[in-house]
Coordinates of C-alpha atoms and ligand atoms in Angstrom, one line a residue:
Chain A
M1 CA -45.0 2.8 1.3
I2 CA -44.5 2.9 -2.6
F3 CA -43.0 0.5 -4.9
K4 CA -42.8 0.4 -8.4
G5 CA -40.8 -1.7 -11.2
K6 CA -41.4 -2.9 -14.4
A7 CA -43.7 -5.5 -14.9
Y8 CA -43.9 -9.2 -15.4
T9 CA -47.4 -10.2 -16.6
F10 CA -48.7 -14.2 -16.2
G11 CA -51.8 -15.6 -17.2
S12 CA -53.7 -16.6 -14.8
D13 CA -53.8 -20.0 -12.3
V14 CA -50.8 -19.7 -12.2
D15 CA -49.8 -22.8 -9.8
T16 CA -47.1 -23.5 -6.5
D17 CA -45.8 -25.4 -9.3
A18 CA -45.1 -23.0 -12.2
I19 CA -43.7 -20.8 -9.1
I20 CA -41.3 -22.9 -7.7
P21 CA -41.5 -26.7 -8.6
A22 CA -41.6 -29.1 -6.6
R23 CA -38.2 -30.7 -7.4
Y24 CA -36.2 -28.0 -5.3
L25 CA -38.4 -28.5 -2.2
S26 CA -35.6 -30.1 -0.7
T27 CA -34.6 -27.1 0.5
S28 CA -36.1 -23.9 2.8
D29 CA -32.9 -21.2 1.5
P30 CA -33.8 -18.2 -0.3
D31 CA -30.6 -18.2 -2.5
V32 CA -31.1 -21.3 -4.1
L33 CA -34.7 -20.8 -3.8
K34 CA -34.7 -17.5 -5.9
L35 CA -33.3 -19.0 -8.7
H36 CA -35.9 -22.0 -10.0
C37 CA -38.9 -18.3 -9.3
M38 CA -41.4 -18.7 -12.1
E39 CA -39.4 -21.5 -14.2
D40 CA -42.2 -23.9 -14.7
A41 CA -44.8 -21.0 -16.1
D42 CA -41.1 -18.8 -17.8
P43 CA -37.5 -20.5 -18.2
E44 CA -36.0 -16.9 -18.0
F45 CA -37.5 -14.8 -15.5
P46 CA -34.9 -16.1 -13.0
N47 CA -32.4 -14.1 -14.7
K48 CA -34.4 -10.9 -16.4
V49 CA -35.6 -10.2 -13.2
K50 CA -34.3 -6.6 -11.4
P51 CA -34.5 -5.7 -8.1
G52 CA -38.2 -4.1 -7.2
D53 CA -40.0 -5.7 -10.6
I54 CA -43.0 -6.3 -9.9
I55 CA -45.9 -9.2 -11.2
V56 CA -49.2 -9.5 -12.4
A57 CA -51.5 -12.2 -13.3
G58 CA -54.7 -12.9 -13.7
K59 CA -57.3 -15.2 -11.4
N60 CA -55.9 -17.5 -8.8
F61 CA -52.7 -16.4 -8.5
G62 CA -50.7 -19.3 -6.1
C63 CA -53.4 -21.9 -6.9
G64 CA -52.4 -25.5 -5.3
S65 CA -49.4 -26.7 -2.6
S66 CA -49.5 -24.1 0.6
R67 CA -45.9 -24.3 0.4
E68 CA -43.9 -20.6 1.0
H69 CA -41.4 -21.9 -0.8
A70 CA -43.2 -20.0 -3.2
P71 CA -43.3 -17.1 -1.2
I72 CA -40.1 -17.0 -0.3
A73 CA -38.6 -17.3 -3.6
I74 CA -40.6 -14.6 -4.9
K75 CA -39.4 -12.3 -2.1
A76 CA -35.8 -13.1 -2.5
A77 CA -35.6 -13.1 -6.7
G78 CA -36.2 -9.2 -5.4
V79 CA -39.8 -8.7 -6.7
G80 CA -41.4 -5.6 -4.7
C81 CA -45.2 -6.9 -5.3
V82 CA -47.5 -9.1 -6.5
I83 CA -51.1 -7.2 -8.1
A84 CA -53.5 -10.1 -9.9
S85 CA -57.7 -10.6 -10.6
S86 CA -57.7 -12.6 -7.6
F87 CA -55.2 -15.1 -5.3
A88 CA -55.7 -18.0 -4.0
R89 CA -56.2 -18.5 -0.9
I90 CA -53.3 -20.1 0.7
F91 CA -50.7 -18.0 -0.6
F92 CA -53.0 -14.9 -0.3
R93 CA -52.3 -15.5 4.0
N94 CA -48.5 -16.9 3.2
S95 CA -48.0 -13.8 1.5
F96 CA -49.3 -11.0 5.0
N97 CA -47.9 -14.1 7.7
M98 CA -44.4 -13.3 5.5
G99 CA -44.5 -9.6 4.6
L100 CA -45.1 -10.3 0.8
P101 CA -47.3 -6.9 -0.1
I102 CA -49.8 -8.7 -2.7
F103 CA -52.8 -6.4 -4.2
E104 CA -56.1 -7.4 -5.8
S105 CA -58.3 -5.3 -8.5
D106 CA -59.3 -7.2 -11.8
E107 CA -58.9 -3.1 -13.7
A108 CA -55.2 -3.3 -13.4
S109 CA -54.2 -6.7 -13.4
G110 CA -56.5 -6.6 -17.1
A111 CA -54.8 -3.4 -18.0
I112 CA -51.3 -3.8 -16.7
R113 CA -48.3 -5.3 -20.3
G114 CA -45.7 -7.3 -19.8
G115 CA -42.4 -4.4 -19.5
D116 CA -44.6 -1.1 -18.9
M117 CA -43.3 0.9 -15.2
V118 CA -46.3 0.6 -12.6
E119 CA -46.0 2.4 -9.0
V120 CA -48.4 0.3 -6.5
D121 CA -48.6 2.7 -3.3
A122 CA -49.5 0.6 -0.1
D123 CA -51.5 2.8 2.2
S124 CA -54.0 4.1 -0.8
G125 CA -53.8 0.1 -2.3
V126 CA -53.4 3.1 -5.8
I127 CA -51.8 1.0 -8.7
R128 CA -50.8 4.2 -11.8
N129 CA -49.2 2.0 -14.8
L130 CA -46.8 5.0 -15.9
T131 CA -45.9 3.7 -19.7
T132 CA -49.5 4.5 -19.9
G133 CA -51.0 6.9 -17.5
A134 CA -53.9 4.6 -16.4
R135 CA -55.0 4.7 -13.2
F136 CA -56.3 1.7 -10.6
Q137 CA -57.8 1.3 -7.5
A138 CA -56.7 -2.6 -4.9
K139 CA -59.3 -4.4 -2.6
P140 CA -58.8 -2.1 0.7
I141 CA -56.3 -4.6 3.1
P142 CA -58.6 -5.2 6.1
S143 CA -56.6 -3.8 9.5
F144 CA -55.6 -7.3 10.8
M145 CA -53.9 -7.5 7.7
Q146 CA -52.3 -4.4 7.2
E147 CA -50.8 -5.0 11.1
L148 CA -48.6 -8.1 10.4
I149 CA -47.7 -6.4 7.2
A150 CA -46.1 -3.2 9.3
D151 CA -45.1 -5.6 12.1
G152 CA -42.9 -7.8 9.4
G153 CA -45.0 -11.0 9.5
L154 CA -47.2 -13.5 11.8
M155 CA -44.0 -13.7 13.5
E156 CA -42.3 -10.6 14.7
H157 CA -46.7 -9.6 15.3
I158 CA -47.1 -12.1 17.8
R159 CA -43.3 -11.4 18.6
K160 CA -44.0 -7.9 19.8
R161 CA -48.6 -8.8 21.2
G162 CA -47.4 -11.5 23.0
S163 CA -50.6 -13.1 21.3
I164 CA -51.9 -13.6 17.9
Chain B
M1 CA -80.0 -17.2 12.9
G2 CA -78.9 -20.3 11.6
M3 CA -75.6 -21.8 11.1
T4 CA -73.6 -23.9 9.0
I5 CA -71.6 -26.2 10.7
A6 CA -67.9 -24.1 9.6
E7 CA -69.6 -21.6 11.3
K8 CA -71.0 -24.1 14.4
I9 CA -67.3 -25.3 14.4
L10 CA -66.0 -21.5 14.4
A11 CA -67.7 -20.4 17.2
A12 CA -66.8 -23.4 19.1
H13 CA -63.2 -22.2 18.8
T14 CA -63.3 -18.6 19.7
Q15 CA -64.2 -15.9 21.7
T16 CA -65.1 -13.5 18.9
A17 CA -69.6 -13.1 19.2
G18 CA -71.1 -12.7 16.5
F19 CA -68.5 -12.2 13.9
Q20 CA -70.0 -12.1 9.7
P21 CA -68.5 -14.0 6.9
G22 CA -64.9 -11.4 6.3
D23 CA -63.5 -10.4 9.7
I24 CA -61.0 -12.2 11.3
I25 CA -61.5 -13.9 14.1
K26 CA -58.6 -16.1 16.0
V27 CA -59.8 -19.7 16.6
D28 CA -58.0 -22.1 19.5
V29 CA -56.9 -25.8 17.1
D30 CA -57.3 -28.8 18.2
V31 CA -55.0 -30.2 15.3
A32 CA -51.8 -28.4 13.7
L33 CA -49.7 -30.3 11.2
A34 CA -47.2 -30.3 8.8
N35 CA -45.1 -32.8 6.7
D36 CA -41.5 -33.1 5.9
I37 CA -41.0 -29.8 3.8
T38 CA -43.2 -27.7 5.7
A39 CA -41.6 -28.8 9.2
P40 CA -38.5 -27.3 8.4
I41 CA -39.9 -23.3 7.9
A42 CA -42.8 -23.9 11.2
I43 CA -39.4 -25.4 13.0
Q44 CA -36.8 -22.4 11.9
E45 CA -40.3 -19.2 12.8
F46 CA -41.0 -21.2 16.4
R47 CA -37.0 -21.5 17.0
K48 CA -36.5 -16.8 16.4
S49 CA -39.4 -16.8 18.6
G50 CA -37.1 -17.7 21.8
Q51 CA -39.9 -20.2 23.0
A52 CA -38.8 -23.7 24.5
R53 CA -41.9 -25.8 24.2
I54 CA -44.5 -25.6 22.3
A55 CA -47.3 -24.7 23.8
H56 CA -49.4 -28.3 23.2
P57 CA -47.1 -30.9 22.1
D58 CA -50.1 -32.8 22.2
R59 CA -52.5 -30.8 19.2
V60 CA -49.6 -31.1 17.1
V61 CA -48.6 -33.4 14.5
F62 CA -45.5 -34.2 12.1
V63 CA -45.4 -37.2 9.7
L64 CA -42.2 -37.6 7.5
D65 CA -44.2 -38.9 3.9
H66 CA -43.7 -36.4 0.8
F67 CA -39.7 -37.2 -0.1
T68 CA -39.1 -40.7 2.7
P69 CA -37.3 -43.0 2.3
T70 CA -35.9 -39.6 1.1
K71 CA -34.8 -39.5 -1.9
D72 CA -31.5 -37.4 -1.0
I73 CA -29.4 -36.0 1.0
A74 CA -31.0 -32.4 1.3
S75 CA -33.9 -34.3 2.0
A76 CA -32.1 -36.4 4.6
N77 CA -30.7 -33.5 6.1
Q78 CA -34.5 -31.4 6.1
C79 CA -35.8 -35.0 7.8
K80 CA -33.1 -35.0 10.7
Y81 CA -33.8 -31.4 11.0
V82 CA -37.6 -32.1 11.7
R83 CA -36.3 -35.8 13.9
D84 CA -34.4 -33.5 16.2
F85 CA -36.6 -31.4 17.1
A86 CA -40.2 -34.1 17.5
L87 CA -38.0 -35.9 19.4
E88 CA -36.1 -33.0 21.3
Q89 CA -40.0 -32.0 22.5
E90 CA -40.8 -35.7 22.6
M91 CA -43.3 -35.1 20.3
E92 CA -46.5 -38.2 20.9
H93 CA -47.6 -36.9 17.3
F94 CA -44.4 -37.5 15.1
F95 CA -44.9 -40.6 11.9
D96 CA -41.3 -41.4 10.8
G97 CA -39.8 -44.6 8.8
G98 CA -41.9 -47.4 9.5
E99 CA -45.1 -45.6 11.5
A100 CA -45.4 -42.9 7.8
G101 CA -48.2 -42.9 5.9
V102 CA -49.5 -40.2 3.3
E103 CA -50.3 -37.1 6.6
H104 CA -54.2 -37.1 5.2
A105 CA -54.2 -40.7 4.9
L106 CA -53.0 -41.3 8.1
L107 CA -54.8 -39.2 10.7
P108 CA -57.6 -40.4 10.7
E109 CA -57.1 -43.8 11.1
K110 CA -54.8 -42.6 13.5
G111 CA -58.2 -41.3 15.0
L112 CA -55.5 -37.9 15.9
V113 CA -58.3 -35.7 14.0
L114 CA -62.5 -35.9 15.0
P115 CA -65.8 -34.7 13.9
G116 CA -66.1 -30.8 15.3
D117 CA -62.8 -30.0 15.4
L118 CA -60.6 -27.4 14.5
V119 CA -57.7 -28.2 12.2
I120 CA -54.6 -26.6 10.5
G121 CA -52.2 -28.2 8.3
A122 CA -48.8 -27.1 6.4
D123 CA -50.0 -28.6 3.5
S124 CA -53.2 -27.1 0.9
H125 CA -54.8 -31.0 1.5
T126 CA -55.9 -31.4 5.2
C127 CA -58.9 -30.1 3.7
T128 CA -59.4 -33.3 3.3
Y129 CA -61.1 -33.7 7.6
G130 CA -64.0 -31.9 5.9
A131 CA -65.4 -35.6 4.6
L132 CA -64.6 -36.5 9.5
G133 CA -67.6 -33.2 9.5
A134 CA -64.1 -31.3 10.9
F135 CA -63.5 -27.9 10.2
A136 CA -60.2 -28.2 8.3
T137 CA -58.0 -26.1 5.9
G138 CA -54.4 -26.2 5.4
V139 CA -52.2 -22.6 6.1
G140 CA -48.7 -22.3 5.7
S141 CA -45.1 -22.7 7.5
T142 CA -45.0 -19.6 9.3
D143 CA -49.0 -20.2 10.6
L144 CA -47.9 -23.5 11.9
A145 CA -45.2 -22.0 13.8
A146 CA -47.9 -19.1 15.3
A147 CA -49.3 -22.4 16.2
M148 CA -46.6 -23.9 18.1
V149 CA -46.0 -20.9 19.9
T150 CA -49.3 -19.7 20.8
G151 CA -52.0 -22.8 20.5
Q152 CA -53.7 -20.2 18.3
A153 CA -54.1 -19.2 14.3
W154 CA -56.2 -16.5 12.6
M155 CA -59.0 -16.4 10.4
K156 CA -61.1 -14.7 7.8
V157 CA -64.7 -16.4 8.5
P158 CA -65.4 -17.2 5.0
S159 CA -68.9 -18.0 3.6
T160 CA -70.4 -21.9 2.6
R161 CA -71.1 -22.9 -0.9
K162 CA -73.6 -26.4 -1.0
F163 CA -73.3 -28.5 -2.9
V164 CA -76.5 -31.7 -3.5
F165 CA -75.2 -34.3 -4.9
K166 CA -78.6 -36.8 -6.1
G167 CA -79.8 -39.4 -7.5
V168 CA -77.3 -43.5 -7.5
L169 CA -74.0 -43.8 -8.8
G170 CA -73.9 -45.6 -11.8
P171 CA -70.8 -48.6 -12.6
W172 CA -67.2 -47.9 -10.9
V173 CA -69.0 -44.3 -10.5
G174 CA -66.9 -42.5 -6.0
G175 CA -66.2 -39.6 -4.4
K176 CA -62.8 -38.8 -7.2
D177 CA -65.2 -38.8 -10.4
L178 CA -67.8 -36.9 -8.3
I179 CA -65.6 -34.3 -7.5
L180 CA -63.6 -34.2 -10.1
Y181 CA -67.1 -33.1 -12.2
L182 CA -68.2 -30.5 -9.3
I183 CA -64.2 -29.6 -10.1
G184 CA -65.3 -29.5 -13.1
K185 CA -68.6 -27.5 -13.4
I186 CA -67.2 -24.7 -11.2
G187 CA -63.5 -24.6 -11.8
V188 CA -60.1 -24.7 -10.1
D189 CA -61.2 -20.6 -8.8
G190 CA -65.4 -21.7 -7.7
A191 CA -64.6 -22.5 -4.8
L192 CA -62.4 -19.6 -3.8
Y193 CA -61.8 -18.5 -0.1
R194 CA -65.3 -20.0 0.6
V195 CA -66.0 -23.4 2.5
M196 CA -68.0 -26.2 0.0
E197 CA -70.0 -27.9 2.1
M198 CA -71.5 -31.9 -0.1
E199 CA -74.2 -33.2 1.1
G200 CA -77.0 -35.9 -1.0
P201 CA -77.9 -39.3 -1.0
A202 CA -75.2 -39.5 -3.3
I203 CA -73.4 -38.4 -1.1
S204 CA -74.6 -40.4 2.3
A205 CA -73.8 -43.3 0.2
L206 CA -70.4 -42.8 0.1
P207 CA -68.6 -45.1 2.0
L208 CA -65.6 -43.1 4.5
S209 CA -62.9 -43.5 2.3
D210 CA -64.1 -41.8 -1.5
R211 CA -65.4 -38.5 1.1
L212 CA -61.9 -38.1 2.1
S213 CA -61.2 -38.3 -2.0
M214 CA -64.1 -35.4 -2.6
S215 CA -63.0 -33.6 0.8
N216 CA -59.1 -33.6 0.0
M217 CA -60.0 -31.8 -3.4
A218 CA -61.9 -29.1 -1.7
I219 CA -58.5 -26.9 -2.4
E220 CA -58.6 -27.8 -6.3
A221 CA -61.5 -24.8 -6.4
G222 CA -60.1 -22.9 -3.7
G223 CA -61.7 -23.5 -1.5
K224 CA -61.0 -23.3 2.7
A225 CA -62.3 -26.2 3.6
G226 CA -64.6 -29.1 2.9
I227 CA -67.1 -30.2 5.0
I228 CA -69.5 -33.5 4.9
A229 CA -71.5 -33.8 7.7
A230 CA -71.0 -36.7 10.3
D231 CA -73.3 -39.7 10.0
A232 CA -73.4 -43.1 11.2
K233 CA -70.9 -44.4 8.1
T234 CA -68.4 -41.4 9.8
L235 CA -69.6 -42.8 13.6
D236 CA -68.8 -46.2 13.3
Y237 CA -65.3 -45.1 11.6
V238 CA -64.3 -42.4 14.6
K239 CA -65.7 -44.2 17.8
P240 CA -63.0 -47.3 17.5
R241 CA -60.0 -44.6 16.6
A242 CA -60.6 -41.5 19.3
T243 CA -58.7 -40.4 22.3
R244 CA -61.6 -37.7 23.5
P245 CA -64.4 -36.2 22.9
Y246 CA -65.7 -34.9 19.6
T247 CA -68.7 -33.3 18.9
V248 CA -71.3 -33.8 15.9
Y249 CA -71.9 -30.7 14.3
Q250 CA -75.2 -29.8 11.7
S251 CA -75.9 -27.6 9.5
D252 CA -79.6 -25.3 10.4
P253 CA -82.7 -25.3 8.8
D254 CA -82.7 -22.1 7.7
A255 CA -78.1 -21.5 7.8
V256 CA -77.4 -19.4 5.3
Y257 CA -75.4 -20.0 2.7
E258 CA -73.6 -18.5 0.1
S259 CA -75.4 -20.4 -3.5
V260 CA -76.6 -23.5 -3.5
T261 CA -76.0 -25.9 -6.1
T262 CA -77.4 -29.9 -6.5
F263 CA -76.1 -32.1 -9.6
D264 CA -77.5 -35.3 -10.6
C265 CA -74.5 -38.0 -10.3
T266 CA -77.4 -40.4 -12.0
D267 CA -75.7 -40.7 -15.6
I268 CA -72.6 -39.2 -13.9
E269 CA -69.2 -41.4 -16.0
P270 CA -66.1 -41.3 -14.1
Q271 CA -64.0 -38.7 -14.8
V272 CA -60.7 -38.0 -16.8
A273 CA -59.3 -34.4 -15.8
F274 CA -57.5 -33.2 -18.7
P275 CA -53.3 -31.4 -18.4
H276 CA -52.8 -29.1 -16.8
L277 CA -55.6 -27.9 -15.0
P278 CA -58.6 -30.4 -12.4
E279 CA -60.7 -28.5 -13.8
N280 CA -60.3 -29.3 -17.1
A281 CA -62.7 -33.2 -16.6
R282 CA -64.1 -35.6 -19.3
P283 CA -66.4 -38.9 -18.7
V284 CA -64.4 -41.7 -19.5
S285 CA -65.8 -42.3 -22.5
Q286 CA -64.9 -38.8 -24.3
A287 CA -61.8 -38.9 -22.9
G288 CA -59.7 -40.3 -26.6
D289 CA -56.6 -42.4 -27.7
V290 CA -54.7 -41.5 -25.0
R291 CA -51.6 -43.7 -24.8
L292 CA -49.5 -43.7 -21.6
D293 CA -46.3 -44.4 -20.6
Q294 CA -47.2 -45.1 -15.9
V295 CA -50.1 -45.1 -14.1
V296 CA -50.0 -44.5 -10.7
I297 CA -52.3 -44.9 -7.8
G298 CA -51.9 -44.1 -4.5
S299 CA -51.6 -40.7 -2.5
C300 CA -53.5 -38.6 0.1
T301 CA -57.0 -39.1 -2.7
N302 CA -57.1 -42.4 -3.8
G303 CA -54.6 -44.8 -0.9
R304 CA -57.2 -46.1 0.8
I305 CA -58.0 -50.4 1.0
E306 CA -61.0 -49.3 -0.4
D307 CA -59.2 -47.7 -3.5
L308 CA -56.8 -50.5 -3.3
Q309 CA -59.7 -53.2 -3.2
V310 CA -61.3 -51.9 -6.5
A311 CA -58.5 -51.5 -8.3
A312 CA -57.7 -54.9 -7.9
R313 CA -61.0 -55.7 -8.6
I314 CA -59.3 -54.8 -12.0
I315 CA -56.2 -56.0 -12.2
R316 CA -56.6 -59.8 -10.9
G317 CA -55.6 -61.7 -13.1
Q318 CA -54.6 -58.7 -15.6
K319 CA -51.7 -58.3 -17.2
V320 CA -49.8 -54.2 -16.9
A321 CA -49.2 -53.5 -20.7
K322 CA -45.8 -53.6 -22.3
G323 CA -44.3 -50.3 -21.8
L324 CA -46.4 -48.8 -19.2
R325 CA -44.8 -48.6 -15.6
C326 CA -47.7 -49.2 -12.9
L327 CA -47.3 -48.1 -9.6
I328 CA -49.4 -48.6 -6.7
L329 CA -47.9 -46.9 -4.0
P330 CA -50.4 -48.1 -0.4
A331 CA -51.5 -44.6 1.6
T332 CA -50.5 -45.9 5.0
P333 CA -48.0 -48.5 7.1
S334 CA -52.0 -50.2 7.4
V335 CA -53.7 -49.8 4.1
F336 CA -50.0 -51.6 3.4
R337 CA -51.1 -54.4 5.8
Q338 CA -54.3 -55.6 5.2
A339 CA -53.5 -55.0 1.2
S340 CA -51.1 -58.0 1.6
R341 CA -53.5 -59.3 4.1
E342 CA -56.6 -59.9 1.8
G343 CA -53.4 -61.4 -0.7
L344 CA -54.8 -57.4 -3.1
I345 CA -50.2 -57.1 -2.9
D346 CA -50.1 -60.5 -5.2
I347 CA -52.5 -59.5 -7.2
F348 CA -51.2 -56.3 -8.7
L349 CA -47.6 -57.9 -8.6
D350 CA -48.4 -60.7 -10.3
A351 CA -49.9 -58.3 -13.0
G352 CA -46.6 -56.8 -13.4
A353 CA -47.3 -54.0 -10.3
I354 CA -44.6 -52.0 -8.5
V355 CA -45.5 -52.0 -4.9
G356 CA -43.8 -49.2 -3.9
P357 CA -44.6 -47.8 1.0
P358 CA -46.6 -45.4 2.4
T359 CA -44.9 -42.3 0.4
C360 CA -46.2 -39.0 -1.4
G361 CA -42.8 -40.0 -3.7
P362 CA -44.8 -39.3 -6.8
C363 CA -47.6 -37.7 -6.6
L364 CA -45.5 -34.6 -6.4
G365 CA -42.8 -35.0 -9.0
G366 CA -40.7 -35.5 -5.5
H367 CA -39.3 -39.2 -6.2
M368 CA -39.9 -43.4 -7.0
G369 CA -41.8 -42.7 -10.6
I370 CA -40.9 -40.1 -12.5
L371 CA -42.5 -38.5 -15.7
A372 CA -39.9 -38.0 -18.6
K373 CA -40.0 -35.0 -20.8
G374 CA -43.5 -36.3 -23.4
E375 CA -44.2 -39.1 -21.3
K376 CA -47.8 -39.0 -19.8
G377 CA -49.5 -40.3 -16.0
L378 CA -52.4 -41.2 -15.3
A379 CA -52.6 -40.6 -11.5
T380 CA -55.9 -41.2 -8.9
T381 CA -53.7 -37.5 -7.3
N382 CA -55.2 -34.5 -7.0
R383 CA -53.0 -32.5 -9.6
N384 CA -52.0 -32.3 -12.2
F385 CA -49.9 -29.1 -12.4
V386 CA -47.3 -28.5 -15.7
G387 CA -44.7 -30.3 -14.3
R388 CA -46.3 -31.8 -10.7
M389 CA -44.9 -35.3 -11.4
G390 CA -41.6 -34.4 -13.4
D391 CA -40.1 -32.4 -16.5
P392 CA -42.7 -29.7 -17.5
A393 CA -42.9 -31.2 -20.7
S394 CA -45.2 -34.5 -19.0
E395 CA -48.7 -35.0 -18.4
V396 CA -50.7 -36.1 -16.2
Y397 CA -54.3 -37.3 -15.6
L398 CA -56.3 -37.1 -13.5
C399 CA -59.6 -40.0 -12.7
G400 CA -60.1 -42.9 -9.4
P401 CA -58.5 -46.3 -9.2
A402 CA -61.3 -47.7 -11.3
V403 CA -60.8 -45.7 -14.5
A404 CA -56.3 -45.6 -13.1
A405 CA -56.6 -49.2 -13.2
A406 CA -59.0 -50.7 -16.7
S407 CA -56.1 -48.7 -18.4
A408 CA -53.1 -49.9 -16.7
V409 CA -53.4 -52.9 -18.2
T410 CA -55.1 -51.8 -20.9
G411 CA -51.3 -48.8 -22.2
R412 CA -53.4 -46.0 -22.5
I413 CA -57.0 -43.5 -20.9
S414 CA -60.2 -46.3 -20.5
A415 CA -63.2 -47.1 -18.9
P416 CA -63.7 -50.1 -15.6
Q417 CA -66.1 -51.9 -18.6
E418 CA -63.5 -52.4 -21.2
V419 CA -61.8 -54.6 -18.9
V420 CA -63.7 -55.6 -16.7
K421 CA -66.7 -57.6 -18.7
Ligands
SF4_501 S1 -50.0 -37.4 -1.6 FE1 -49.7 -35.4 -2.7 S2 -51.8 -33.7 -2.2 FE2 -51.0 -35.8 -0.8 S3 -50.5 -34.7 0.4 FE3 -48.3 -35.9 -0.6 S4 -47.6 -34.6 -2.5 FE4 -49.7 -33.6 -0.9

């Protein structure tokens, strides 16, 4: 699977309150959540982002709460995938459980600028900056997590295989 | 080869033999927890599975604590959805209304989490139960739904970092100060994906309540779990509450740690974490002149009876500073009852504080004490991210109950010694 889109860059330690503030958590409706995606980090983000665009962030992306509203909001906003130096662990597992593709690459995170066109090959983990021509290799995704993404998330995986 | 507590608990809950850090294993779950924010998604996912009944209803716990008493129509609908499901499934461990308290204070109190348990919770502060010698970690709602369907979860086996706390604690220094100090040293991703094991004479000297505040904030260093081995104090607490068998594990002397870090606590002062990350911890003497609009004492970190007792010792006979709101939220109904019986509630009310019902409320900027633009709040909670307690242009500072109480009296961030001579 290939993801291609414009990069929106964020710093390190982007927390789940920045991704989707708690004041909107009295709903889990993706169509409502997407209107506030990344609002406390960049109030204009929900208006600017186009389907397929890519979030690029520093270390510890998604730290804070366990809310799945965070990957839900990002997916619903149309973001194709997220690249970061590292992910906070609950955000990491939520993303695989829900089928939001995420890629860890310190080099890509440091070298991609806001507005660059970026392409990610999910199978090989190769990230290309189409604007500058640079090429990066994301950390390999463990085979169990590849299964989760291929099955369309954890619950689909259980439905298909009868157990985790 | 020796094993850590975390490895022993994982081994006791999986069929996979000889696993290594980084491996992915399936584990049997003793307790699966969700709240009014995370349960609705878990229930929707459970419904989609087509399974009629929860696999092990006695192992699933729902607590309506975040936006309760419900703050608006949307949260009322959300709570109703969870309540209807819990009643339909005849869930024994469903806490609502006057039985509800902040989940991570409530579960230990009810004896629902025991040493040696494997606990997952659709709430990041599930790591609190590490202080009981359990392996407890936060997950997402989908993980919870999977546990409701299968009784199992997947885990990436973590490595463990050990933190040893030596020395004797100074006056008014508690578990919250130690964990803020630790996070200040290692940063908000200092233990990313790792188990933090905490031990040493300073930890042994702490009451269980303070250990629970420490494990509670393991996630604030990125940790997967924050484990403190159960000792006599833990068992004194657990024994009268337990209604099923449990196992106390100790790490082997030759267990393998990724790192071991030792702190001398003797000179550690009460700490304050500045906006907007818990790692911005400083000794209270270096806080400078920070004028406050609100002080909150409560939450799963510091809303236990011991915390209220510390706050009352400082506030007794004093007045809350003019222009400042001081909110005190006992974390559970039984904390509230005990505080009332001990006269603490009167002390707080006499001082001009607001005493509210057990709820998360302001901790996550939900309701009951939201900060306006430009306001500064000091709280015994665990997160001070941008917008956490209200307007994105407000500020949250974190501390333990002693500094919070003293600051409520002076109107600015203050050491307890300023108020209690
Ligand atoms: S008190 Fe705060 S941190 Fe604890 S469970 Fe409630 S919202 Fe979360």
